[in-house]
Every structure is written in structure tokens, then in C-alpha cells.
Coordinates of C-alpha atoms in Angstrom, one line a residue:
Chain H
M1 CA 0.3 -0.5 0.1
K2 CA 1.6 3.8 -1.0
T3 CA -0.8 5.6 1.1
L4 CA 0.0 6.0 4.0
I5 CA -3.3 8.5 5.0
E6 CA -5.9 9.4 2.8
I7 CA -8.2 12.2 3.1
T8 CA -11.4 12.2 1.0
D9 CA -13.6 15.5 0.6
L10 CA -13.2 16.7 4.9
T11 CA -15.0 19.7 6.1
Y12 CA -14.2 21.3 9.0
K13 CA -15.7 24.3 11.0
Y14 CA -14.4 26.7 13.6
R15 CA -16.9 27.7 16.1
S16 CA -15.7 31.5 16.9
G17 CA -16.4 34.1 19.8
G18 CA -20.0 35.5 17.7
G19 CA -21.7 31.9 17.8
N20 CA -21.2 32.1 13.3
A21 CA -18.7 29.1 12.1
V22 CA -15.6 29.8 10.5
T23 CA -15.1 27.3 7.9
A24 CA -11.1 26.0 8.1
L25 CA -11.2 23.6 5.5
N26 CA -14.6 23.6 2.6
G27 CA -13.7 19.2 1.1
V28 CA -10.5 18.7 1.3
T29 CA -8.7 15.6 -0.9
M30 CA -5.3 15.1 -0.5
Q31 CA -2.9 12.1 0.0
V32 CA 0.5 11.6 1.9
Y33 CA 2.3 8.6 0.1
R34 CA 4.9 7.0 2.5
G35 CA 8.2 7.4 2.3
E36 CA 8.0 11.3 0.5
I37 CA 8.4 14.3 2.1
L38 CA 5.2 16.5 1.7
A39 CA 5.4 20.1 1.8
I40 CA 2.1 21.4 2.4
T41 CA 1.9 25.7 2.0
G42 CA -0.6 28.8 2.0
Q43 CA -0.8 31.5 3.7
N44 CA -2.6 32.3 7.8
G45 CA -5.5 31.1 7.6
S46 CA -5.7 28.8 4.7
G47 CA -6.2 25.9 7.0
K48 CA -2.5 24.4 6.7
S49 CA -3.0 23.9 11.2
T50 CA -6.2 22.7 11.2
L51 CA -5.5 20.3 7.8
A52 CA -2.4 18.6 9.5
R53 CA -4.6 18.5 13.3
H54 CA -6.2 15.9 11.5
F55 CA -3.4 13.4 10.9
N56 CA -3.1 12.5 14.2
A57 CA -6.8 12.8 15.8
L58 CA -5.8 16.4 17.8
L59 CA -9.5 17.1 15.7
T60 CA -12.0 14.7 14.0
P61 CA -13.7 14.9 10.6
G62 CA -16.6 17.8 10.4
S63 CA -17.6 15.5 7.3
G64 CA -16.1 13.4 5.1
E65 CA -13.1 10.8 5.8
V66 CA -9.5 11.1 7.4
I67 CA -8.1 7.2 6.9
V68 CA -4.4 6.5 8.3
D69 CA -3.0 3.1 8.1
G70 CA -6.5 1.8 7.5
L71 CA -7.8 3.4 11.0
S72 CA -10.0 6.2 10.2
V73 CA -10.2 9.5 12.3
N74 CA -13.7 9.0 12.8
D75 CA -13.9 6.5 15.4
K76 CA -12.3 7.5 18.4
K77 CA -11.4 4.4 19.3
N78 CA -8.2 4.7 16.8
T79 CA -7.5 7.2 18.5
A80 CA -4.6 5.9 20.4
A81 CA -3.5 3.6 18.0
I82 CA -3.4 6.7 15.2
R83 CA -1.7 8.6 17.2
R84 CA 1.7 6.1 18.0
I85 CA 1.4 6.3 13.8
V86 CA 1.9 10.4 12.8
G87 CA 3.4 12.3 15.2
M88 CA 3.5 16.3 16.0
V89 CA 5.9 18.8 16.2
F90 CA 4.9 22.4 16.4
Q91 CA 5.8 25.9 15.7
N92 CA 6.7 27.2 19.5
P93 CA 9.6 23.9 21.3
D94 CA 9.3 26.2 24.5
N95 CA 5.9 25.3 24.4
Q96 CA 6.2 21.5 24.2
L97 CA 8.5 20.6 26.2
V98 CA 7.0 19.3 29.3
S99 CA 10.4 17.8 31.2
S100 CA 13.9 20.2 33.0
V101 CA 16.1 17.7 32.2
V102 CA 15.9 16.5 28.7
E103 CA 16.4 13.0 28.3
E104 CA 13.5 13.3 30.8
D105 CA 11.7 15.1 28.2
V106 CA 12.1 12.8 25.0
A107 CA 11.4 9.7 27.9
F108 CA 8.2 11.7 27.9
G109 CA 6.2 9.6 25.1
P110 CA 6.9 6.6 25.1
E111 CA 6.5 6.7 29.2
N112 CA 2.8 7.3 28.1
L113 CA 2.4 4.6 25.4
G114 CA 3.8 2.4 28.8
L115 CA 6.5 0.6 27.6
P116 CA 9.0 -1.3 29.2
Q117 CA 11.9 0.3 31.3
A118 CA 14.6 -0.6 29.3
E119 CA 12.3 -0.5 26.0
I120 CA 12.2 3.5 26.8
V121 CA 15.8 3.8 27.7
K122 CA 16.1 2.3 24.9
R123 CA 15.1 4.5 22.5
V124 CA 15.9 7.8 24.3
D125 CA 19.1 6.6 23.5
W126 CA 18.5 5.8 20.2
A127 CA 16.3 9.1 19.6
L128 CA 19.0 11.7 21.2
K129 CA 22.1 9.6 18.9
S130 CA 19.5 10.2 16.0
L131 CA 20.3 13.9 16.3
D132 CA 22.8 14.2 17.9
L133 CA 21.7 15.2 20.8
E134 CA 23.8 13.1 23.9
A135 CA 25.4 15.7 24.8
Y136 CA 22.4 17.5 25.8
R137 CA 20.9 14.3 27.8
Y138 CA 21.6 15.5 31.6
R139 CA 20.8 19.3 30.3
S140 CA 18.2 21.1 30.9
P141 CA 15.4 22.9 27.1
N142 CA 16.3 26.6 29.1
S143 CA 20.1 26.7 28.8
L144 CA 19.6 25.5 24.6
S145 CA 19.4 27.3 22.2
E146 CA 16.5 27.4 20.4
G147 CA 17.2 25.4 17.4
Q148 CA 18.2 22.8 19.9
K149 CA 15.0 22.6 21.1
Q150 CA 13.7 21.4 18.5
L151 CA 15.5 18.6 17.7
V152 CA 14.4 17.6 21.7
A153 CA 11.2 17.9 20.6
I154 CA 11.8 16.3 17.6
A155 CA 13.9 13.5 19.5
G156 CA 10.6 13.1 22.1
V157 CA 8.2 12.6 19.4
L158 CA 11.1 10.3 17.3
A159 CA 11.4 8.0 20.5
M160 CA 7.5 6.9 19.5
K161 CA 9.0 5.2 16.6
P162 CA 5.8 6.9 15.3
K163 CA 5.8 5.9 10.8
C164 CA 5.2 9.7 10.0
I165 CA 6.5 12.8 11.5
V166 CA 4.2 16.4 11.0
L167 CA 6.0 19.9 11.8
D168 CA 3.5 22.5 12.0
E169 CA 6.6 25.4 11.1
P170 CA 8.6 24.0 13.3
T171 CA 11.3 26.3 12.0
A172 CA 9.5 29.7 12.4
H173 CA 10.8 31.1 15.7
L174 CA 14.4 30.2 14.9
D175 CA 17.9 31.6 12.9
P176 CA 19.1 31.2 10.1
K177 CA 21.0 28.1 11.8
G178 CA 18.2 26.6 13.7
K179 CA 16.9 26.6 10.4
R180 CA 19.1 25.0 8.9
E181 CA 19.8 22.4 11.8
V182 CA 15.9 21.1 12.3
L183 CA 15.5 20.6 8.1
E184 CA 19.7 19.1 7.7
N185 CA 18.3 16.4 10.5
V186 CA 14.6 15.8 9.7
Q187 CA 15.7 15.4 5.8
R188 CA 18.4 13.0 7.3
L189 CA 15.5 11.1 9.1
N190 CA 13.4 10.7 6.0
R191 CA 16.0 9.3 4.2
D192 CA 17.9 6.9 7.3
E193 CA 15.0 5.7 8.5
G194 CA 12.7 5.8 6.1
I195 CA 9.9 8.2 8.2
T196 CA 7.4 9.5 6.4
T197 CA 7.0 13.6 6.3
V198 CA 4.5 16.2 7.0
L199 CA 6.2 19.5 6.2
L200 CA 4.2 23.4 6.8
T201 CA 5.9 25.9 6.7
H202 CA 6.1 29.4 4.7
S203 CA 9.2 28.9 3.3
M204 CA 9.4 28.9 -0.2
N205 CA 13.3 28.0 0.7
E206 CA 12.7 24.8 2.4
V207 CA 9.6 23.5 -0.1
V208 CA 12.3 23.2 -2.1
H209 CA 13.6 20.3 -1.2
C210 CA 10.9 18.6 -0.4
D211 CA 9.4 15.7 -2.8
R212 CA 5.9 17.0 -3.6
M213 CA 4.2 19.6 -2.5
I214 CA 0.0 21.0 -1.6
I215 CA -0.3 25.0 -1.8
M216 CA -3.5 25.5 -0.3
D217 CA -5.8 28.9 0.6
Q218 CA -8.5 28.9 2.0
G219 CA -9.8 25.7 2.9
L220 CA -9.1 24.3 -0.2
I221 CA -6.4 22.8 -1.8
K222 CA -5.6 25.4 -5.1
L223 CA -2.2 23.1 -6.8
T224 CA -0.6 19.4 -5.2
G225 CA 2.9 18.3 -7.7
A226 CA 6.4 18.7 -7.2
P227 CA 8.0 21.7 -6.1
R228 CA 9.6 21.8 -9.5
E229 CA 6.7 21.9 -11.6
L230 CA 4.7 24.4 -9.9
F231 CA 7.7 26.9 -9.2
A232 CA 7.0 27.1 -12.6
Q233 CA 4.3 28.5 -12.8
A234 CA 4.5 31.8 -11.4
E235 CA 2.2 34.0 -12.2
Q236 CA 0.0 31.1 -10.9
I237 CA 1.9 30.6 -7.2
K238 CA 1.6 34.9 -6.6
A239 CA -1.7 35.3 -7.5
L240 CA -2.4 33.0 -4.3
G241 CA -0.2 35.8 -2.6
L242 CA 3.0 33.5 -1.7
D243 CA 6.8 33.3 -3.2
L244 CA 9.4 31.7 -5.1
P245 CA 12.0 30.5 -4.0
A246 CA 14.9 32.8 -3.6
A247 CA 17.0 31.3 -6.6
A248 CA 13.3 30.7 -9.2
Q249 CA 12.5 35.3 -7.7
L250 CA 15.6 35.8 -9.3
A251 CA 15.6 34.2 -12.4
Y252 CA 11.8 34.6 -12.5
G253 CA 12.2 39.2 -12.3
L254 CA 14.9 37.9 -15.5
K255 CA 12.6 37.1 -17.4
L256 CA 10.6 39.2 -16.7
K257 CA 13.2 41.8 -18.1
G258 CA 13.5 39.7 -20.9
L259 CA 16.5 37.4 -20.6
T260 CA 14.8 33.9 -20.3
L261 CA 17.6 31.7 -18.6
P262 CA 18.0 28.5 -20.2
G263 CA 16.9 25.3 -17.7
N264 CA 13.9 24.8 -15.0
I265 CA 15.1 26.5 -11.8
L266 CA 15.1 26.0 -8.3
T267 CA 17.9 26.0 -6.0
I268 CA 21.1 28.8 -5.9
E269 CA 23.2 26.2 -7.6
E270 CA 20.8 25.7 -10.3
L271 CA 21.0 29.8 -10.8
V272 CA 24.7 29.0 -11.5
A273 CA 24.9 26.8 -12.9
S274 CA 22.1 28.3 -15.4
L275 CA 24.5 31.6 -15.3
C276 CA 27.8 30.6 -16.6
Q277 CA 25.9 29.1 -19.3
L278 CA 24.6 32.4 -20.8
P279 CA 26.8 33.5 -23.8
Chain M
M1 CA 18.7 36.8 35.1
E2 CA 18.0 40.0 38.0
L3 CA 14.9 37.7 39.5
T4 CA 17.1 35.3 40.7
K5 CA 20.3 36.4 41.9
N6 CA 20.6 35.6 45.6
I7 CA 18.0 32.7 45.5
T8 CA 19.3 29.8 46.5
L9 CA 15.9 28.1 47.9
G10 CA 15.4 25.9 44.9
V11 CA 19.0 26.0 42.6
Y12 CA 20.0 22.7 42.8
L13 CA 24.1 21.7 42.7
P14 CA 25.5 19.1 41.3
G15 CA 27.4 16.7 42.3
K16 CA 28.6 13.0 43.9
S17 CA 28.8 13.3 47.2
F18 CA 27.0 11.2 50.0
I19 CA 24.7 13.8 49.9
H20 CA 23.9 14.0 46.1
R21 CA 23.4 10.2 46.3
L22 CA 20.6 9.4 48.7
D23 CA 17.4 8.3 47.4
P24 CA 15.2 11.8 47.0
R25 CA 13.5 10.0 49.6
T26 CA 16.0 9.6 51.8
K27 CA 16.3 12.8 51.5
I28 CA 13.1 14.2 52.1
I29 CA 11.6 11.6 54.8
A30 CA 15.3 12.5 56.8
S31 CA 14.4 16.7 56.2
G32 CA 10.7 15.8 57.2
I33 CA 11.7 14.4 60.4
I34 CA 14.8 17.2 61.0
V35 CA 11.5 19.2 60.6
I36 CA 8.8 18.1 63.1
L37 CA 11.7 18.1 65.0
L38 CA 13.0 21.5 65.8
L39 CA 9.1 22.5 65.6
M40 CA 9.5 20.4 69.6
I41 CA 13.0 22.4 70.5
R42 CA 12.9 24.9 72.9
S43 CA 16.0 24.5 74.3
Y44 CA 19.8 26.3 72.9
Q45 CA 21.6 23.0 73.5
A46 CA 19.2 20.8 71.3
Y47 CA 20.0 24.1 68.6
G48 CA 23.5 23.7 68.2
A49 CA 23.6 19.4 68.0
V50 CA 21.1 20.1 65.0
F51 CA 24.1 23.2 63.6
I52 CA 26.6 21.2 63.9
F53 CA 24.2 18.4 62.2
L54 CA 23.8 20.7 59.2
A55 CA 27.1 22.8 59.6
A56 CA 27.9 18.6 58.8
A57 CA 25.7 17.5 55.5
V58 CA 26.0 21.1 54.4
I59 CA 29.9 19.6 54.3
I60 CA 30.3 17.0 53.1
A61 CA 27.6 18.0 50.2
G62 CA 30.8 20.4 49.8
I63 CA 28.3 23.3 49.3
P64 CA 30.7 26.1 49.6
P65 CA 29.7 27.5 52.9
G66 CA 29.5 30.9 51.9
Y67 CA 26.9 30.3 49.2
A68 CA 25.3 28.6 52.0
F69 CA 24.7 31.1 53.9
S70 CA 24.0 33.8 51.0
G71 CA 20.4 32.6 50.5
F72 CA 19.8 33.9 54.3
K73 CA 20.4 37.8 52.9
P74 CA 17.3 38.9 51.5
M75 CA 15.8 37.0 54.7
L76 CA 17.0 38.9 57.1
P77 CA 15.2 42.5 57.6
V78 CA 12.5 40.1 58.6
L79 CA 14.1 38.0 60.5
T80 CA 14.9 40.8 62.8
F81 CA 11.2 42.5 62.2
M82 CA 10.3 39.0 64.3
W83 CA 12.8 39.7 66.2
I84 CA 12.5 42.4 67.8
F85 CA 8.1 41.4 67.4
Q86 CA 8.7 38.9 69.6
L87 CA 11.9 40.9 72.3
F88 CA 9.1 43.0 72.9
L89 CA 5.5 40.9 73.1
Y90 CA 6.4 38.4 74.7
S91 CA 6.6 37.7 78.5
S92 CA 6.0 35.7 80.9
P93 CA 4.5 36.6 84.4
D94 CA 8.3 35.8 86.4
A95 CA 10.4 36.8 83.5
E96 CA 12.9 39.7 84.0
V97 CA 12.6 43.2 82.3
I98 CA 16.2 44.7 81.1
F99 CA 14.7 47.5 79.7
S100 CA 11.7 49.4 79.3
W101 CA 10.5 52.5 77.8
W102 CA 6.9 54.2 77.0
I103 CA 5.1 51.5 76.1
F104 CA 7.5 49.1 74.9
T105 CA 8.7 47.1 77.6
A106 CA 11.7 43.8 76.2
T107 CA 12.2 40.9 78.9
D108 CA 15.0 38.4 79.1
A109 CA 12.0 35.8 78.4
G110 CA 11.2 37.5 75.5
F111 CA 13.8 38.0 74.8
H112 CA 15.0 34.5 74.8
M113 CA 11.6 33.0 72.5
G114 CA 12.5 35.8 69.7
T115 CA 15.9 34.5 69.2
L116 CA 14.5 30.9 69.2
I117 CA 12.5 31.1 66.9
T118 CA 14.6 32.9 64.4
L119 CA 17.0 30.2 65.2
R120 CA 13.7 27.8 64.5
V121 CA 13.4 29.6 60.6
I122 CA 17.0 30.2 59.7
F123 CA 17.0 26.0 60.8
L124 CA 14.2 25.5 58.3
F125 CA 15.5 27.6 55.8
G126 CA 19.1 26.3 55.9
I127 CA 16.8 22.4 56.1
T128 CA 15.3 22.8 52.4
T129 CA 17.8 24.9 51.3
L130 CA 19.9 21.9 51.5
L131 CA 17.6 19.4 50.6
T132 CA 16.8 21.7 47.1
L133 CA 20.7 21.9 46.7
T134 CA 21.4 18.9 46.6
T135 CA 18.4 16.9 44.6
S136 CA 17.7 18.0 41.8
M137 CA 14.4 18.3 41.0
V138 CA 13.8 16.2 38.7
S139 CA 13.9 13.4 41.5
L140 CA 12.5 15.9 44.1
T141 CA 9.3 14.8 42.3
D142 CA 10.1 11.3 41.0
G143 CA 10.7 11.0 45.3
L144 CA 7.7 12.9 46.0
E145 CA 5.4 10.5 43.6
S146 CA 6.4 7.4 44.9
L147 CA 6.0 8.5 48.3
L148 CA 2.4 10.3 47.5
S149 CA 1.9 6.7 45.6
P150 CA 0.1 5.3 48.5
L151 CA -2.5 8.6 48.6
K152 CA -3.6 6.2 45.4
A153 CA -5.6 3.9 47.3
I154 CA -7.8 6.5 48.6
G155 CA -8.8 8.8 45.1
L156 CA -5.6 11.2 44.7
P157 CA -4.3 11.8 41.5
T158 CA -0.8 11.7 42.3
Q159 CA 0.3 11.4 39.7
E160 CA -1.4 14.1 37.1
L161 CA -0.3 16.5 40.9
V162 CA 3.1 15.1 39.8
M163 CA 3.2 15.9 35.8
T164 CA 2.2 19.6 37.3
M165 CA 4.7 20.2 39.7
V166 CA 7.7 18.8 37.2
I167 CA 5.7 20.8 34.1
A168 CA 5.5 24.0 36.5
L169 CA 8.7 23.8 37.3
R170 CA 9.2 24.1 33.2
F171 CA 7.3 27.4 33.3
V172 CA 9.0 28.8 36.1
L173 CA 12.5 30.1 34.2
I174 CA 10.0 30.9 30.7
L175 CA 7.7 33.1 32.6
A176 CA 10.3 35.0 34.2
E177 CA 11.4 35.4 31.4
E178 CA 9.0 37.1 29.8
L179 CA 7.5 38.7 32.7
D180 CA 11.5 40.4 32.2
K181 CA 10.1 41.8 28.6
I182 CA 6.4 42.7 29.6
V183 CA 7.9 45.1 32.0
K184 CA 10.7 46.2 29.8
A185 CA 9.0 47.0 27.0
Q186 CA 6.3 49.0 29.7
M187 CA 9.2 50.8 30.3
A188 CA 9.8 51.5 26.9
R189 CA 6.8 53.0 26.9
G190 CA 7.0 55.3 29.1
V191 CA 6.4 52.9 32.2
A192 CA 8.5 54.9 35.3
F193 CA 8.5 51.4 38.4
D194 CA 10.3 52.4 40.7
R195 CA 8.5 56.3 41.2
G196 CA 5.3 56.9 42.6
N197 CA 4.1 56.0 46.2
F198 CA 2.1 52.5 47.0
I199 CA -0.7 52.9 45.2
Q200 CA 0.3 54.7 43.0
K201 CA 3.5 51.4 42.3
T202 CA 0.6 48.6 42.0
K203 CA -1.5 49.9 40.0
K204 CA 1.4 49.8 38.2
I205 CA 1.5 45.7 38.6
F206 CA -2.0 44.3 36.8
P207 CA -0.9 46.2 32.8
V208 CA 2.6 43.9 33.9
F209 CA 0.4 40.3 35.3
L210 CA -2.7 41.0 33.0
P211 CA 0.1 40.1 29.7
L212 CA 2.1 38.1 31.9
F213 CA -1.7 35.3 32.6
I214 CA -2.5 35.8 28.7
S215 CA 0.4 35.0 27.9
A216 CA 0.7 31.6 30.1
F217 CA -3.0 30.0 29.3
K218 CA -1.9 30.5 25.9
R219 CA 1.1 28.7 25.9
A220 CA -0.7 26.1 28.4
E221 CA -3.1 25.1 25.5
E222 CA -0.2 25.1 23.4
L223 CA 1.6 22.7 26.6
I224 CA -2.3 20.2 25.9
I225 CA -2.2 19.9 22.1
A226 CA 1.8 19.1 22.0
M227 CA 1.1 16.5 25.2
E228 CA -1.8 14.8 23.7
A229 CA -0.5 14.8 20.2
R230 CA 2.5 13.0 22.8
S231 CA 0.2 10.0 23.9
Y232 CA -1.2 11.8 27.7
T233 CA -3.9 11.0 28.3
G234 CA -3.2 11.8 32.7
G235 CA -1.2 8.1 34.4
K236 CA -2.9 5.4 33.9
H237 CA -1.0 2.9 31.6
R238 CA 1.8 4.9 32.2
T239 CA 5.6 3.2 32.7
K240 CA 8.8 4.9 34.1
M241 CA 12.2 5.2 32.9
K242 CA 13.9 5.8 35.8
T243 CA 13.1 3.5 38.9
L244 CA 14.4 4.7 42.2
H245 CA 16.9 2.4 44.4
I246 CA 17.4 2.0 48.1
G247 CA 20.5 1.2 48.1
R248 CA 23.8 1.0 50.7
V249 CA 23.6 4.6 51.1
D250 CA 20.0 5.0 52.1
L251 CA 20.4 2.5 54.8
A252 CA 24.2 3.9 56.4
A253 CA 22.0 7.7 56.0
I254 CA 18.7 6.1 58.3
L255 CA 21.0 5.2 60.9
I256 CA 22.3 8.3 60.8
M257 CA 19.2 9.5 60.8
L258 CA 18.1 7.5 63.7
I259 CA 20.6 8.1 66.6
F260 CA 20.6 11.6 65.0
S261 CA 17.3 11.9 65.9
A262 CA 17.3 9.7 69.8
L263 CA 20.1 13.0 71.0
I264 CA 17.8 15.5 69.7
I265 CA 15.3 13.8 71.8
F266 CA 16.7 12.7 74.6
L267 CA 18.5 16.5 74.0
I268 CA 14.6 17.5 74.4
L269 CA 13.5 15.3 77.0
T270 CA 16.3 16.0 79.8
V271 CA 16.8 19.7 79.0
N272 CA 15.8 22.2 80.9
P273 CA 13.9 24.3 78.1
T274 CA 14.8 28.3 78.2
I275 CA 11.7 29.1 77.6

């Protein structure tokens, strides 16, 4: 089975303060494939966070269906099992770490699963090692940089051995170095451990490294495809209020000025290669 | 961090001493026993014995004595006030008057009462500081969870209570930093916290605490979602990565505590109380 998460015609409404409902998702149909890195982008309020919270049963569908690894989110009995399959990392690391000791925080998830002690120790060792955090094992998260804190949060999810990790704007609070650390580690876990990854982000430079991307707007999926395909449609991307990756933006600007670069440019390396080909 | 400077209570000094290696439960119970003994002591001799015991513990734990004492500094005004209060207000019929002025009369009974009560507070503070200096908050809460666990039988949600404490500990510093930020942001907009009379100053506190509370609730909400996402469903079915063990050091400590308690009780029973 190729699909890990299958979503069919999902709608979701929030009740707002005045009592009237706000539609966050308006008939979304999509899939997350096993082993891929999927980026979900869109402006604030486009519904991407609401969508992602259905992936591990934090929200239950208003209507429509969400099937995670063969289990329906609509059925409350599946909630515990689904949360073992899909882990979630949130934007602000400070608001998701529980303990004042790194190792204890990483153990929090496995402890909740009721695993035997030896297995918890094994998993904590493994998760800390995978993210290169062993040196901080006995430290307090308060003494770490924001990027390292976010890695601890990822280690905490990793220790639960999920098939899929959903990251909800994990780099929004981080400095450039922290952003790079987190992204590199996310890509490495996807590559080495085969963990399906869903990355919610505003940064088009992060999307470039993903296998597929989904662009959301007003509770609907507007575009789906490989980043290279979608960024070729610069006008459409801009109409949805999003930017192009930096290199693609430059190529697009040059094209508007009458200089069309050869090739379909997404990364700095491609831009350099393409510029060097100019006569 | 300006807010936490000069506060030794709640600070942990990592180490490998005999006292550091004790099981947190041993330390909590031992501290509890000393607290109870302190409440019964009414003579200088017994306080002397407690002092020697605590001083030895501080030295064994490898805590710099200067650091151990610095924690008392913020308490000095309160202690002095308390001592003066007792000096003038406490009296017994056969007390000797030391001096008298206007409506104030100081007796030797008041002097001793003030001194004994001040010593009691100092020692109570000392023993709790020693406990937290040598025990990390995490092992303290682990110890507490284990000690409270019999209360589960009468329906007390001990694991949930301890989890609440663990989270509270993690957020103390985060919220302190946030408070600092809010204060600075308001100072930048012209609020002068150090000016005005008592009432004016107090009024300025509300605009600081309101955003702090709102932010704390927002954080709490995010944390709940993150905990739920990590399969937290309360204390049931949870296992622990670390379990506590009573070792040989603990047996030695228990023996020492027994002898010390016997000595103090002996002193309480035989030495005439000062008051």
C-alpha cells in the first residue's frame, strides 16, 4: 500500500466567539504517500494547520473521512493507535517540552505508551543519538538554543517510533542556523529511517527540498505537485499570495526583464549553473 | 537573570557526594523528620546539636559555606523584624525586665523567645535549602511521586499532581523571562515602575500581570495539544524510564538519622527548656 494517509472530502468548521461558524476546511481531498517529504504551504488562515491536526486525530472531521494507515480518524477507538503512527512537532519548542531535563522529556512519549523500562531507555538513547543530542542529555532545555530545543522536541516524537512525523512550521521561531539544523535533520530522518514527513511551512526555500507540495488557500487545495512543476507557474503562485524560492524569484525577475535563463531553476546551484551557460 | 539572583532555595548544585547519591525519598523523609524535631526544640543545646549536624551535612555535600549562607541575606529584614516583635511582645509572669521605654518593655523571656523562633526559621530554611541544593527537581518530584503513591488508594491523582509540578518547574524560568520582557516593553513605553507612592506603584503592576496571565494560558493550551499529540492520557498505563532504588548509602543515612533523632529527643526530654 503506497498511501499512508488518505483524506476524502474533509470539511471542518471552527466555532468563533460570536457563535457563527468559520469554515477552515472546505472539502479537502489529498494523500500522503509512504516515505515522502510532503510540504503543505499557504498563507496564514489557509487551513493548513487545521488539516495537519486531523493527521493524528487531534481534530475529528466535521464531515468527510481521514484514514491513517488503514485506521479511520472518525472512530474514537483508533485515536491512541493513530497517535502512535503519526507524531507531531509544533512551532514553539518552549510550549511543547514537558520536563526540565532533556532525557526525561524525550522519555515522555514512550512513557505514555506504557513501554517497559528497558525499551524506554533504548529508545531515548537511540533518539538522542539520531539527532546528535547526547551531549545535552542531562541539561535543561532552558539552557539550549531554540534550534536545539526544537531538535529535542523532534527527538521526543522520534522516540515513539512513528511512521510519519508532521512538523507544523517547526522553523518559524528559529534563527538561520537553527532552521538549517532542523531541516537537515528532518531530511536525514526521512532518508535514513524512512519516516514519512509532512512539513508545514511559509518558507519556499524549505519547500524546494521536498518531494511534493500542496498549496492551500481558504480551506481548499489549490495546487498539488512536485515543487519544480509548481514553481514553473510563477504567476499562479504569486496570485495565491506566496513567494517563489529566492533563486527562482531571481530567474523570474530576469525573465520579466527579457533575459530568459535556460532550464527550470529552483536552487542557488542551478541558478549558478544556468548563469554560467549564458553566452 | 535579575529576578533569581541571590535565591538559593530551589537551586540545584550537581555533585557526587554521599548526600547527592542518596535516594530522594530518603532525603525528603530525613528533612521532614528534622523539621518536626525543629518544631519541638526549645533549648539552645538542642539547636547546637542540629547546627553541628547541618554544618557537617553542608561540608559533606561540598557546598561552599559562603554560598549556603548567602541565601539568608534576603531574609534578614524579616528575621530582624520578627526578633524585635517577639522581644517586646512576649513575656511571662516571672520574666526579668531588660529595659523599658514608653509602652515598650523587653524581658529576658521575650529575648529568648525571639532568638529561639528566629533560629527555628533559619534552620527550617537551612534544611530545605540543603535538600534542594543536593537534589535535582526531577528526582525530588520522582521521590514525591513515590512517597505519595499510597494515597492513590484513596483516589488522589498523585501522578497527575506530580506531572503538574514537573511542568510548573519547567515554566518558572520561561515565565520569569517573559515577565522581564513585559516589564521592559512597558518601561520602553514610558512606565516608571520605581516612581510614585505605594498605591501608585501597585497600580502599575496590573498592566504587567495581565499580559503575563494571557500568555501563560496560551502556552498552557499549546502544551496540552502537544502532550496529547504525544499520547498523554493521564497517569494510567504510564511507565517510567527511571525507577528509584534504596541503596547502601541510604541505609547508612537512615542509621545516622535514627541516632541523631534519638539524640535530639534525648536533649528535648532532659535539658530544661529555655522558655
